[in-house]
Every structure is written in structure tokens, then in C-alpha cells.
Coordinates of C-alpha atoms and ligand atoms in Angstrom, one line a residue:
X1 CA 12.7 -40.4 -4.3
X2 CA 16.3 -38.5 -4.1
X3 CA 15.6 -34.7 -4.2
X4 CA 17.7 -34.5 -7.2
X5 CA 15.2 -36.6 -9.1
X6 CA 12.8 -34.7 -10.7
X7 CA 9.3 -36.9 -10.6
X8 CA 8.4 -38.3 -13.5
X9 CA 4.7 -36.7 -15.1
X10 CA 3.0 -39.8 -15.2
X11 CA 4.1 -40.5 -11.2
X12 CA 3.1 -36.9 -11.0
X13 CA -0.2 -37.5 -12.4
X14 CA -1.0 -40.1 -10.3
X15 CA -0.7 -38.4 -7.1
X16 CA -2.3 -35.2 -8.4
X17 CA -5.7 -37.3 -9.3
X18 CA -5.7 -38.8 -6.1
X19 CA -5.3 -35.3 -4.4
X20 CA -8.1 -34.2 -7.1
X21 CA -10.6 -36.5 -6.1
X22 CA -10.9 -35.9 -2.3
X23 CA -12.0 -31.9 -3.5
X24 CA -15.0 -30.5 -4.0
X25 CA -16.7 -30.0 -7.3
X26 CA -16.8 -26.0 -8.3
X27 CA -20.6 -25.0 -9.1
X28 CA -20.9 -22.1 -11.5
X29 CA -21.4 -20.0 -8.4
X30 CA -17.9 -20.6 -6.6
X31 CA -16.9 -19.7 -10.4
X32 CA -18.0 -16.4 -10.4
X33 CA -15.3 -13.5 -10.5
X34 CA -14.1 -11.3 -7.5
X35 CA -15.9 -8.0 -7.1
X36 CA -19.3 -9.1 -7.2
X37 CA -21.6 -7.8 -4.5
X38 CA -23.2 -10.9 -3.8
X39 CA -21.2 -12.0 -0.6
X40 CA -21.6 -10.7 2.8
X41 CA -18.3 -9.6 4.5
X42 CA -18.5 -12.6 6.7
X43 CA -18.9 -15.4 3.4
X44 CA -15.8 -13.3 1.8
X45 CA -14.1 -14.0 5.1
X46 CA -15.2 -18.0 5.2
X47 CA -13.9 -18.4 1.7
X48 CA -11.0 -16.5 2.1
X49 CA -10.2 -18.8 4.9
X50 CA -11.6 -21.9 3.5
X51 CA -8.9 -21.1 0.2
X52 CA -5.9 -20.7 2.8
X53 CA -6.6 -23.9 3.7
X54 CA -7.0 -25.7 0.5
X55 CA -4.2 -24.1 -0.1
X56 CA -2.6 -25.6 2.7
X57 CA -3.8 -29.5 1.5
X58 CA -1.9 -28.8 -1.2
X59 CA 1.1 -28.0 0.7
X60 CA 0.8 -30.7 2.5
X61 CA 0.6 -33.3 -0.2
X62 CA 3.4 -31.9 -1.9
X63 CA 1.6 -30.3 -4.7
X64 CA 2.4 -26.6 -3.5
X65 CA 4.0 -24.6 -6.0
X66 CA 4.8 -26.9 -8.4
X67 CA 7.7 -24.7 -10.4
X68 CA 8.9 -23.3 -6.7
X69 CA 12.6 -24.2 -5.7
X70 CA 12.5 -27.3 -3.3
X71 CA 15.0 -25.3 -0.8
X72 CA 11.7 -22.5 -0.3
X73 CA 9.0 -25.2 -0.2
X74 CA 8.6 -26.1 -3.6
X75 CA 8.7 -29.1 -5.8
X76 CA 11.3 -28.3 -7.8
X77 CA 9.4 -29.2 -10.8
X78 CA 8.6 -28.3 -14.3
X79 CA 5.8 -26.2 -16.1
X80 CA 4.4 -29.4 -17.7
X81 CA 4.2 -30.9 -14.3
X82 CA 1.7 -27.8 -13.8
X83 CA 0.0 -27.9 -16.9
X84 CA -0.7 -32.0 -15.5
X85 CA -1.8 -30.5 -12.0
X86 CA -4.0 -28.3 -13.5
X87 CA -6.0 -30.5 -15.9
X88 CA -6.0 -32.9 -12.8
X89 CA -7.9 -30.2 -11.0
X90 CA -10.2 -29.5 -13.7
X91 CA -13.9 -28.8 -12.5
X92 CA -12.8 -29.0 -8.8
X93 CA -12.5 -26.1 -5.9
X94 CA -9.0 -24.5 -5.9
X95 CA -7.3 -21.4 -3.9
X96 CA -8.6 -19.1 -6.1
X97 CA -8.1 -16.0 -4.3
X98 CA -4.4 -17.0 -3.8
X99 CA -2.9 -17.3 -7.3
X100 CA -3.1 -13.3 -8.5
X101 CA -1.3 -11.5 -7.2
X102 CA 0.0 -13.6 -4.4
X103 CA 1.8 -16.2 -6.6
X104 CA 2.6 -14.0 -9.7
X105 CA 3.7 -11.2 -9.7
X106 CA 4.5 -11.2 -5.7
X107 CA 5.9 -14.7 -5.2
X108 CA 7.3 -14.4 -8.8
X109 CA 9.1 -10.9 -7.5
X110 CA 9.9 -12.0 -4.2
X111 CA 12.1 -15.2 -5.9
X112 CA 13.5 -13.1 -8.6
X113 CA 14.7 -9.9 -6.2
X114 CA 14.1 -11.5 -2.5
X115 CA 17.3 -11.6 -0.4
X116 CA 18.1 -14.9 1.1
X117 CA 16.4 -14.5 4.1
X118 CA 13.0 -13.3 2.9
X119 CA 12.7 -15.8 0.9
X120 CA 13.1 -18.5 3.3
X121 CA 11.0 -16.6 5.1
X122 CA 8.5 -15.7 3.1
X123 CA 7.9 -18.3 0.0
X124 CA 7.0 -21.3 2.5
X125 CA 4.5 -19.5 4.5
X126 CA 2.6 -18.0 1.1
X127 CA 3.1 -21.9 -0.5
X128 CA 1.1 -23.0 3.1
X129 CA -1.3 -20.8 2.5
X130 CA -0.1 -18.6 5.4
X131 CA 0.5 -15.3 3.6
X132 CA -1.8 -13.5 1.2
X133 CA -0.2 -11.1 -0.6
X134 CA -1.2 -8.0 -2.7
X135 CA 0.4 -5.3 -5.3
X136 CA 0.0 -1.4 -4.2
X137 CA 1.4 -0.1 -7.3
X138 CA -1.8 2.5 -9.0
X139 CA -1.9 5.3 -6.9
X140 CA -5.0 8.1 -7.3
X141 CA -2.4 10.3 -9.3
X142 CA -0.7 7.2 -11.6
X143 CA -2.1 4.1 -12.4
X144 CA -0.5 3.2 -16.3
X145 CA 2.1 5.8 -15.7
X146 CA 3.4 3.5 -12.6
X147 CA 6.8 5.0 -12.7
X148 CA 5.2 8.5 -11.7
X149 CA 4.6 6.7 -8.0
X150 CA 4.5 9.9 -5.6
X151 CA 4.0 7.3 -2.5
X152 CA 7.6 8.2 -0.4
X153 CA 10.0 6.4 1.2
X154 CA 12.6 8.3 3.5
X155 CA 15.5 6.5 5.4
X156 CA 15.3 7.2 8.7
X157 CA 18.9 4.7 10.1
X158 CA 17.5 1.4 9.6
X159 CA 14.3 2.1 9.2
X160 CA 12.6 3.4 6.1
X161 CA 9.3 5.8 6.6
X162 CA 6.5 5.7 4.2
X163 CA 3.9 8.3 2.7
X164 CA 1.1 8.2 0.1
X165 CA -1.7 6.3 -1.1
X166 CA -2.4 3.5 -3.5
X167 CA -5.6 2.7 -4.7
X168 CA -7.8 -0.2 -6.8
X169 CA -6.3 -2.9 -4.3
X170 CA -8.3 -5.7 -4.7
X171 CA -8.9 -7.2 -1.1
X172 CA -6.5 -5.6 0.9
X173 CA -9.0 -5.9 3.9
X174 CA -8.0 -9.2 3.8
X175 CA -4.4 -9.7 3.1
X176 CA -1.7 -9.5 4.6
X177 CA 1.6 -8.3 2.9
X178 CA 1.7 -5.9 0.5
X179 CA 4.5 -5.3 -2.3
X180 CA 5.1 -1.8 -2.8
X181 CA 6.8 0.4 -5.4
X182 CA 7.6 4.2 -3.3
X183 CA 9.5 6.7 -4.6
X184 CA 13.0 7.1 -2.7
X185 CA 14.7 9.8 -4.6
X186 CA 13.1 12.9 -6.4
X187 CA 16.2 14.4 -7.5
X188 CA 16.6 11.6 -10.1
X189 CA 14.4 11.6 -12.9
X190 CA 11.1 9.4 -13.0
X191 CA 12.9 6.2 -13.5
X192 CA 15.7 6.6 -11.2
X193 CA 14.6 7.4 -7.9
X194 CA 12.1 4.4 -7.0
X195 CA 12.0 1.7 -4.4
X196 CA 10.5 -1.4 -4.1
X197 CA 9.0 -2.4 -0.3
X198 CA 7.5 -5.1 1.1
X199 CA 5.2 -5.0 4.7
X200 CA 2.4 -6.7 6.9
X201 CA -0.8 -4.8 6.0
X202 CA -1.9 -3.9 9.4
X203 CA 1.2 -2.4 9.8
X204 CA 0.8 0.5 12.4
X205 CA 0.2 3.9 10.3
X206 CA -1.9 1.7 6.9
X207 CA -5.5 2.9 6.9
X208 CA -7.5 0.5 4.4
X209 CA -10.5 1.9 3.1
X210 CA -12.8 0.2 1.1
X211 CA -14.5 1.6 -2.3
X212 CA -17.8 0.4 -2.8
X213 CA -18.7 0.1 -6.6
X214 CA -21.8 1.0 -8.5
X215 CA -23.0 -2.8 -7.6
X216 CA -22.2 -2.6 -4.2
X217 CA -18.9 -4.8 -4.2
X218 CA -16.5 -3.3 -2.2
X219 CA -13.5 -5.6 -2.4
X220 CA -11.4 -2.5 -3.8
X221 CA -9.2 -0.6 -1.2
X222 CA -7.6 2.3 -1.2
X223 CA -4.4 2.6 1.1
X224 CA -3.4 5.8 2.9
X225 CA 0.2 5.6 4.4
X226 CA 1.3 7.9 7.1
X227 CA 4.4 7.8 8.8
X228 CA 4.7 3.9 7.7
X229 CA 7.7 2.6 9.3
X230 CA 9.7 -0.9 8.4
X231 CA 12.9 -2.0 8.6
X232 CA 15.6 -1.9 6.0
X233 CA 15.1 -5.7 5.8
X234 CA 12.0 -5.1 3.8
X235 CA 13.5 -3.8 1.1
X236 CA 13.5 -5.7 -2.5
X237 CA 16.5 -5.1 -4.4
X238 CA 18.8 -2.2 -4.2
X239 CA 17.9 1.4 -3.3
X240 CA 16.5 3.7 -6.4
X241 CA 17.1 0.5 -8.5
X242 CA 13.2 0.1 -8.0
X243 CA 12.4 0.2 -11.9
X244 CA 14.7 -2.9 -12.6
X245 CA 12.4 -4.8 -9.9
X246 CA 9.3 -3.0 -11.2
X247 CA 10.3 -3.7 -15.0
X248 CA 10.0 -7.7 -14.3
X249 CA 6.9 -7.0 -12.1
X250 CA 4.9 -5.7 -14.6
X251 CA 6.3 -8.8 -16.8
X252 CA 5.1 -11.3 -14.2
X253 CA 1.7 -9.2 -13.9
X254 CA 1.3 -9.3 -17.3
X255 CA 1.8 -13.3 -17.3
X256 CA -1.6 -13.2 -14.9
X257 CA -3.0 -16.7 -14.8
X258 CA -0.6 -18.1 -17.4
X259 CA 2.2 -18.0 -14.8
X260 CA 3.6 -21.3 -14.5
X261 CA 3.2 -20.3 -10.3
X262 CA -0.3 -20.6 -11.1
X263 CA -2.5 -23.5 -10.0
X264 CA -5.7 -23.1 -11.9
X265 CA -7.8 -25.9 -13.1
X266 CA -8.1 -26.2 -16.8
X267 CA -11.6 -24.5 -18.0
X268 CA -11.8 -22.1 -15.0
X269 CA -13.5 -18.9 -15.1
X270 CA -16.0 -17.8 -17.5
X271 CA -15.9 -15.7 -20.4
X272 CA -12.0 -15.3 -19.7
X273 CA -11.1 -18.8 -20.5
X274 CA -14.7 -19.8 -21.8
X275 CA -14.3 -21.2 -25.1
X276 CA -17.5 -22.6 -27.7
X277 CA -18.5 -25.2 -25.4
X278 CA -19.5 -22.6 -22.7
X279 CA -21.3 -20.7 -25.1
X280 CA -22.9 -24.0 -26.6
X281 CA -24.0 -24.7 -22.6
X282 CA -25.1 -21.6 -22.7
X283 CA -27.8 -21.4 -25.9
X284 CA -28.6 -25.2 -24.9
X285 CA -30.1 -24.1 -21.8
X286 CA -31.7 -21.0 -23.8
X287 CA -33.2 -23.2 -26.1
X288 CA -31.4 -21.4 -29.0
X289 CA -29.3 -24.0 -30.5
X290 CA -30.3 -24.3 -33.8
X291 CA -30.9 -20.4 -34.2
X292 CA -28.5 -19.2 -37.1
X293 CA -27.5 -16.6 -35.0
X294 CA -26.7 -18.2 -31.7
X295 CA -24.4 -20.5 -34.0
X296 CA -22.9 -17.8 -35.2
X297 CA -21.9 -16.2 -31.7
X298 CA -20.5 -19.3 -30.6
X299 CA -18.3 -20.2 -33.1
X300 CA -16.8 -16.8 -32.8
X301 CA -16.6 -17.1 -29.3
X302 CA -14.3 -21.0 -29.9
X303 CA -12.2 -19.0 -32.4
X304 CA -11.3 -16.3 -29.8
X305 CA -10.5 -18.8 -27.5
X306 CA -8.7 -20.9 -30.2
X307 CA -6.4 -18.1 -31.2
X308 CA -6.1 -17.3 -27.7
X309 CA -4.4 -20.2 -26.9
X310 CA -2.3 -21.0 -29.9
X311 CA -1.4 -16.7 -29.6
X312 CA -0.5 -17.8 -26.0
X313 CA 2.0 -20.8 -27.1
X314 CA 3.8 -18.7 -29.7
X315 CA 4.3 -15.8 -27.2
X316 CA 5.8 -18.1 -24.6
X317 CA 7.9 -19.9 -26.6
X318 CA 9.4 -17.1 -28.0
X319 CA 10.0 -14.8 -24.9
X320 CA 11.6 -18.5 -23.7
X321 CA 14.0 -19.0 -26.8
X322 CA 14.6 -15.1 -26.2
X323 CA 13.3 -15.0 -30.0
X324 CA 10.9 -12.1 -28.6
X325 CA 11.4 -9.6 -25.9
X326 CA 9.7 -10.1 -22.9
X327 CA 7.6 -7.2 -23.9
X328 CA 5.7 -9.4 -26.7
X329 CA 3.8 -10.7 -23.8
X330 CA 2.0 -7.4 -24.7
X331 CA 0.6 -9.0 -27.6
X332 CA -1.1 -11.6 -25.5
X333 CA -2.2 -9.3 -23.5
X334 CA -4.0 -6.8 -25.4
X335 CA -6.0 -9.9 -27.4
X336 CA -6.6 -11.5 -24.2
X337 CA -8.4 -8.4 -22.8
X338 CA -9.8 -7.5 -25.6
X339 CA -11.1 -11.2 -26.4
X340 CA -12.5 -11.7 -22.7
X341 CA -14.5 -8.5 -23.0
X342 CA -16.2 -9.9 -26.4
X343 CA -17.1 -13.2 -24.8
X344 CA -18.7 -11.8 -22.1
X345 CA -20.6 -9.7 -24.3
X346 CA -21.4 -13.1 -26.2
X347 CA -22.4 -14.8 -23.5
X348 CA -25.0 -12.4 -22.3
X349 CA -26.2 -12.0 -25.4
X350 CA -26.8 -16.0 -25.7
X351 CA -28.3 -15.8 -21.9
X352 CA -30.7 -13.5 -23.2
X353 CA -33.2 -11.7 -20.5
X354 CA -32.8 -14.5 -18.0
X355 CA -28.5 -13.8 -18.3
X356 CA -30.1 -9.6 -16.6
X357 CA -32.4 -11.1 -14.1
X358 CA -32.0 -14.5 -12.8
X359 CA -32.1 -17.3 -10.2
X360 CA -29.7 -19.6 -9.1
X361 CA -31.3 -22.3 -10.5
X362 CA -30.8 -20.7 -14.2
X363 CA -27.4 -22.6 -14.1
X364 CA -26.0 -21.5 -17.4
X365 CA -27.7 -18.5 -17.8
X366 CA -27.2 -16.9 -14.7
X367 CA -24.9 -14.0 -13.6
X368 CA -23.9 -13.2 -16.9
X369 CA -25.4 -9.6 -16.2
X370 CA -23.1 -9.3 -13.8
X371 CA -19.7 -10.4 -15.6
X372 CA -21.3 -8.2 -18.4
X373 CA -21.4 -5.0 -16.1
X374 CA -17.6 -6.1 -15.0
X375 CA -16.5 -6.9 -18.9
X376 CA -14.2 -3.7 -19.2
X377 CA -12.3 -4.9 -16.2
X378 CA -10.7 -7.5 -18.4
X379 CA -8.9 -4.3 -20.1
X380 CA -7.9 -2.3 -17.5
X381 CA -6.6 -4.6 -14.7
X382 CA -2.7 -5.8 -14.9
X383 CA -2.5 -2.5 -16.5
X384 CA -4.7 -1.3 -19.2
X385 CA -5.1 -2.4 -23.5
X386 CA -4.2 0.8 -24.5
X387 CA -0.6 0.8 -22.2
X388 CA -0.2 -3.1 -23.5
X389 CA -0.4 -1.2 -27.4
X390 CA 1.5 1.1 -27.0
X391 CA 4.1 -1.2 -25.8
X392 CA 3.6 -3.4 -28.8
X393 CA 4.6 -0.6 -30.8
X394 CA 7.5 1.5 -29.0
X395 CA 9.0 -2.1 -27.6
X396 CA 8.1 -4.9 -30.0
X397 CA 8.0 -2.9 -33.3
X398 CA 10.6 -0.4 -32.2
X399 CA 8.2 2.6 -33.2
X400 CA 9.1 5.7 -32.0
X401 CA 8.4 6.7 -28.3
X402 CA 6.2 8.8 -26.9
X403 CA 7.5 12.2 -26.3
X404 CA 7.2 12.6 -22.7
X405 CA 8.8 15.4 -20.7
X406 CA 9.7 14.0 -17.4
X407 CA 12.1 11.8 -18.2
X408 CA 15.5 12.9 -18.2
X409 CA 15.1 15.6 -15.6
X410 CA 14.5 15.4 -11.7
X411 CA 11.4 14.1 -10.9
X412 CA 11.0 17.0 -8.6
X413 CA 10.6 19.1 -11.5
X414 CA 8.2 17.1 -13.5
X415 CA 5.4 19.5 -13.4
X416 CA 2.2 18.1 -11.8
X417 CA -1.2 19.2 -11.8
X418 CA -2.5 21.6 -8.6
X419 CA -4.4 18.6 -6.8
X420 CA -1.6 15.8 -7.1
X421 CA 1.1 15.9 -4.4
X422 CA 4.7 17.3 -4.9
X423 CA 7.7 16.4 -3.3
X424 CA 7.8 19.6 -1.0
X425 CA 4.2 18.8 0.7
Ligands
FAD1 C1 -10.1 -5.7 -11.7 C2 -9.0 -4.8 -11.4 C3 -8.1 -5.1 -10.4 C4 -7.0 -4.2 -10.1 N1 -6.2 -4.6 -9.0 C5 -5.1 -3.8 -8.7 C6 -4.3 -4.1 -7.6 O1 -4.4 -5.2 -7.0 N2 -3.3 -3.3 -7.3 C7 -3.1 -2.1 -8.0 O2 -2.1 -1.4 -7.7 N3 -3.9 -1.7 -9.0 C8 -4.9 -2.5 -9.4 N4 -5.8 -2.2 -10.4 C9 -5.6 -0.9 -11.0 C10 -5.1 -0.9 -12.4 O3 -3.8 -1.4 -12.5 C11 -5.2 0.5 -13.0 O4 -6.6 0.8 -13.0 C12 -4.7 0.5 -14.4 O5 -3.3 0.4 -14.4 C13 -5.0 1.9 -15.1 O6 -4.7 2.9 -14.3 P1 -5.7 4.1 -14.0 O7 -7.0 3.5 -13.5 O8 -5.0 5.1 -13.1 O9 -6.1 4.8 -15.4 P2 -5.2 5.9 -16.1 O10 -3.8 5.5 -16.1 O11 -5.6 7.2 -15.5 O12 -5.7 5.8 -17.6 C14 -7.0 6.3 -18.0 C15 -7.2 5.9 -19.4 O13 -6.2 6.6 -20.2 C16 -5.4 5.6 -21.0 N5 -4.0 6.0 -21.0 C17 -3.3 6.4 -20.0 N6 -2.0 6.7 -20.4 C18 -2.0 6.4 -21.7 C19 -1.0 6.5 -22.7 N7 0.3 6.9 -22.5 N8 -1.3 6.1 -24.0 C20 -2.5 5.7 -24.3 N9 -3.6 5.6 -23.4 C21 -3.3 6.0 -22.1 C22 -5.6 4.3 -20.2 O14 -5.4 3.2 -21.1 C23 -7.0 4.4 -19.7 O15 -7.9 4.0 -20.7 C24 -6.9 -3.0 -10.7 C25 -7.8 -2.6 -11.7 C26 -8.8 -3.5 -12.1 C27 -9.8 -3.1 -13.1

């Protein structure tokens, strides 16, 4: 086919069941979310290298990101030609470790604000599988106040040299570039004086450690940065323009798995995309079908997910035509995290005791105790319910803002608690 052709869906189709078929089928297991204590080091490893190279399959057979430019790797295609891909895949293994945040927001950041040259370098070898990337953006002093970044970035020629930390980075210990917002300039207020960075990981000077949760999972990392040096050419967008990069970052990291860089099979994950029929699977292998109340729980749980999914149409649509700004993405956000969190408490509810202590054999019921322990991560990570209202109201509504005081003055003069860093230490 000429590369100016696009391929038609039902060609598309075609090829995308025939790749579908040769994969494996997901059990509930493989389903289960990240920071679960349940995997050794070495099984994280094995998958995480067993997803590069499904990733790479898909490279190969030409079903790599989908919505990508052909001239970085891509397909060149549409977002329905993903939404086919994607219900082709449907109940088989995918690179799940891959999609956030390695193909939105970093690949979505890297093609918005990437020079010429990283992208060329960068978007094939993440689209093979070859680059994992991840976001150091929270830092122990700022997590929703991301602007306040106190990580540092001084020019030193053609080098820049970095300081700080960053924190709740979900598998750094096994990634490999990271996409950084530092501050460059703290005689400009907040806003004004940031950076954003890209670098390998195990760059000399980047200590990972890991955090080990109350259930043992230690797949967050904390990142201390001393003396961090990289070369101009790592640099995304221009210097103490970092906000205009970080503005559409947050966008994309908002967009999480409904990124149209996103290859996801239909009906994956549990409580987050589970609508009535997981909840039905669920009291069907409790026995508690025809109890009133089960009934009850799972047709709230298909009405979440219904207006879930219409909520997530209208959003789009808008923020498309330009009808709403891209801030309304907001609105999807705060119902999706509030939403997931409900379902999981539905679903362990349904599970009853066998959802807090199970075998693997429970199938349906298991490991909802654990998603249940995890359910207020659905509000916090990609930035947290309470930021995503208050951006429904200042942004979308056009309520009044906040007062803050560190906004039109140097940032070195934003006063700062005694334990967080200032720009003199
Ligand atoms: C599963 C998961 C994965 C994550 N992965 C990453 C990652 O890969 N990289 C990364 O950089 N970070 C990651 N994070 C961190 C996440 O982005 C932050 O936890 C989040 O932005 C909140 O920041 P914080 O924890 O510092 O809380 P804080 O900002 O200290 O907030 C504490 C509480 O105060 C509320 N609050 C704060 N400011 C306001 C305000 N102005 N108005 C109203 N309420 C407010 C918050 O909503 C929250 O309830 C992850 C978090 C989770 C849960």
C-alpha cells in the first residue's frame, strides 16, 4: 500500500485479529494492577521483559503505535484504527507496563515538544519496546503543586547539572529514561523559571531507592539527584518555558489510558474499567445472584461504568471541536477516580470473605482485598480528585482562583517551610 494511503479499518481489522490470535489469553492474575506485593523482584523483571518484547511483536507486525507519525515508526493512522486494535486484543496479554507513562504523557510530550532529532531518536526505540520511560514530576516537598518543583537545573556550557529529588516513581528500578520537570530560574516567579529534561535513569549521579508499602510492594521509587549532568540536547522545549511543556503534560497525564497512544484491550483491568458484567461474574461465583442486594450493587456498578463512558465521549468530543477547554478533561477525571474507587469497593463487597482471604483458584473472587487496600490510588495518581476539582471550577466554570502568594513574585522569595529546600542550600 502507498504510505500516503491510510489503511482501510476493515483491512486493519484483519491483520490485527490475526496478530490477536497468536497471543496469549490474560488470566485474572496477569490482570491484577501494579504495586501489589505478590511478585518477586526477579517475576517483575521476567514480565517487564517479557512486555518489551510483546511490545516489540507488535512493532514488528506493524501494529506499533497506531496514531504515531509513520516518519518516527508509526502507522500513521487514526484513533478508530485503535479503538479496532484494541477490541481485537480484547482478553489477550498486552505490554501493559508500557502504555502509562511511557506512551502518554512521555511519548505524547516527547512528539508534542521533542526536537527533530530526539524524536527520531527516541519514538522508534520506545514503539520497539526498546525504551521504558517514566515521569519524575512529585517531589517530597510538591506533588499537586507541581509548579513548586525545587529539583535544579544549572547550566554549566553545554551541559546542564541537576539537584533534588522526586518521589512516588512507579518502577523506576526498571526503566530507563525519565522525563523531568527542574527548576532553572528562581528569580522568576513559580511559573516562570522551570525546565523540562529528559535522561537515561542510570545516569551517573541518580540514586533510585525503593519505598516499600504497608503490603510490601515496593515498585515506588524515590530519586535523589546529585550533581546530574546531561547535555543541552536533552532539553524539551525552550529554557524557563517549562510550564508550557508541563501545561500539556499534565493534559496528556490526565488522558491516562484513554490516550489514543494507548494500546489496551477492551475490558482490561478490574474495577477501573469493570462494568456490571464483572460484578455479575463476581456474585455468580459467590452464589449471590438472586440476593436483592447483590443486584442492587451491580447495577450501580454498570451505571458507573455507563456514564463513564458516555461522560468519556462528550469530554473528547468537545476538547476535539475546541467546544471545551482542554481542562474539562478534569471532569472525566474526577468521576473516573472517584467511580473506580466505588467499584472496587463493590466488588469486594460482592467477593465477600473469600474477596480478604483467598486462593488462586477463587477466580472471580480473588484479590479483591488487595485492589480494595489500593482503591484510593485511583484518586491520587495522575494528580489527585481534589486538584482535578478545583480545576473544574477555576478553569471550566471560570470561578475565582485560589488566592495563592507565590505567584507573581520570585520564586526565591516564596516562603517555604524549615525542612523543604531553598534556593540558597
Ligand atoms: C498509583 C500512583 C502512581 C504514581 N506515579 C507517579 C509517577 O510515576 N511519577 C510521579 O512523579 N508521581 C507519581 N505519583 C504521585 C502523584 O502524582 C502524587 O501523589 C499526587 O500528585 C499528589 O501529590 P502528593 O502526594 O504530594 O500530595 P499533596 O500534594 O501533598 O496533597 C495532599 C492532599 O491535599 C490535597 N490538596 C493539595 N493541594 C490542594 C489544593 N490546592 N486544593 C485542594 N486540595 C489540595 C490533595 O488533593 C491531597 O488530598 C503517583 C501516585 C500514585 C498514587
Amino acid at each position: 500500500m502507498p504510505r500516503s494511503e491510510i489503511e482501510s479499518l476493515d483491512a486493519f481489522r484483519q491483520r490485527a485479529r490475526a496478530f490477536a490470535q497468536k497471543l496469549g489469553r490474560v488470566t485474572p492474575r496477569a490482570a491484577a494492577s501494579a504495586l501489589r506485593a505478590d511478585r518477586s523482584d526477579e517475576e517483575e523483571l521476567a514480565e517487564v521483559a517479557r512486555e518489551r518484547e510483546l511490545q516489540r511483536r507488535l512493532f514488528d507486525a506493524n501494529l506499533a503505535g497506531v496514531c504515531v507519525p509513520r516518519e518516527y515508526g508509526g502507522q500513521g493512522l487514526t484513533p478508530a484504527h485503535q479503538r479496532v486494535l484494541n477490541a481485537e486484543l480484547r482478553g489477550r496479554e498486552y505490554p501493559a507496563r508500557l502504555q502509562v507513562p511511557t506512551f502518554t504523557p512521555c511519548l505524547s510530550v516527547l512528539l508534542e515538544f521533542g526536537s527533530e532529532q530526539q524524536k527520531l531518536k527516541h519514538v522508534p526505540a520506545i514503539l520497539r519496546g526498546d525504551e521504558l520511560w517514566m515521569q519524575f514530576l512529585s517531589e517530597p516537598s510538591c506533588g499537586s503543586d507541581v509548579a513548586g518543583a525545587l529539583t535544579t537545573a544549572v547550566r554549566d556550557g553545554d551541559e546542564w547539572v541537576l539537584n533534588g529529588s522526586k518521589v512516588w516513581t512507579t518502577g523506576a528500578w526498571w526503566s530507563d529514561w525519565g522525563l523531568c520537570l527542574a527548576r532553572t530560574n528562581w528569580d522568576a516567579p513559580k511559573h516562570g523559571g522551570l525546565t523540562v529534561f529528559i535522561f537515561p535513569i542510570k545516569s551517573p549521579g541518580i540514586e533510585v531507592q525503593r519505598i516499600e508499602m504497608l503490603n510490601g510492594s515496593k515498585e515506588f521509587c524515590q530519586e535523589y539527584l546529585t550533581d546530574v549532568r546531561i547535555p543541552d540536547s536533552y532539553r524539551i522545549g525552550a529554557v524557563d518555558e517549562g510550564w508550557t511543556v508541563g501545561s500539556r503534560w499534565m493534559f496528556f497525564e490526565g488522558m491516562g489510558n484513554n490516550s489514543p497512544l494507548v494500546t489496551m484491550p477492551e475490558g482490561t483491568g478490574r474495577a477501573t474499567h469493570g462494568s456490571g458484567a464483572t460484578m455479575h461474574a463476581i456474585a455468580k461465583a459467590a452464589g449471590t445472584l438472586s440476593d436483592p442486594r447483590a443486584r442492587e450493587l451491580i447495577g450501580e456498578a454498570e451505571c458507573l461504568h455507563r456514564v463513564g463512558e458516555a461522560l468519556k465521549r462528550r469530554i473528547g468530543q468537545g476538547i476535539m471541536t475546541r467546544k471545551l477547554p482542554d481542562k474539562a478533561s478534569n471532569i472525566h477525571r474526577l468521576y473516573a477516580g472517584l467511580a473506580a474507587t466505588r467499584r472496587t469497593t463493590i466488588a469486594f463487597e460482592l467477593a465477600g470473605p473469600t474477596g480478604g482471604a483467598w486462593v488462586e483458584e477463587d477466580g472471580d473472587l480473588a484479590e479483591w482485598g488487595a485492589d480494595f487496600l489500593m482503591r484510593q490510588a485511583f484518586c491520587i495518581g495522575g494528580g489527585t480528585t481534589e486538584m482535578a476539582a478545583n480545576n473544574i471550577s477555576e478553569r471550566v466554570l471560570k470561578m475565582p482562583r485560589e488566592v495563592t502568594h507565590d505567584r507573581d513574585r520570585p520564586f526565591r522569595e516564596v516562603p517555604r517551610s524549615a525542612n523543604k529546600a531553598s534556593a540558597d542550600e
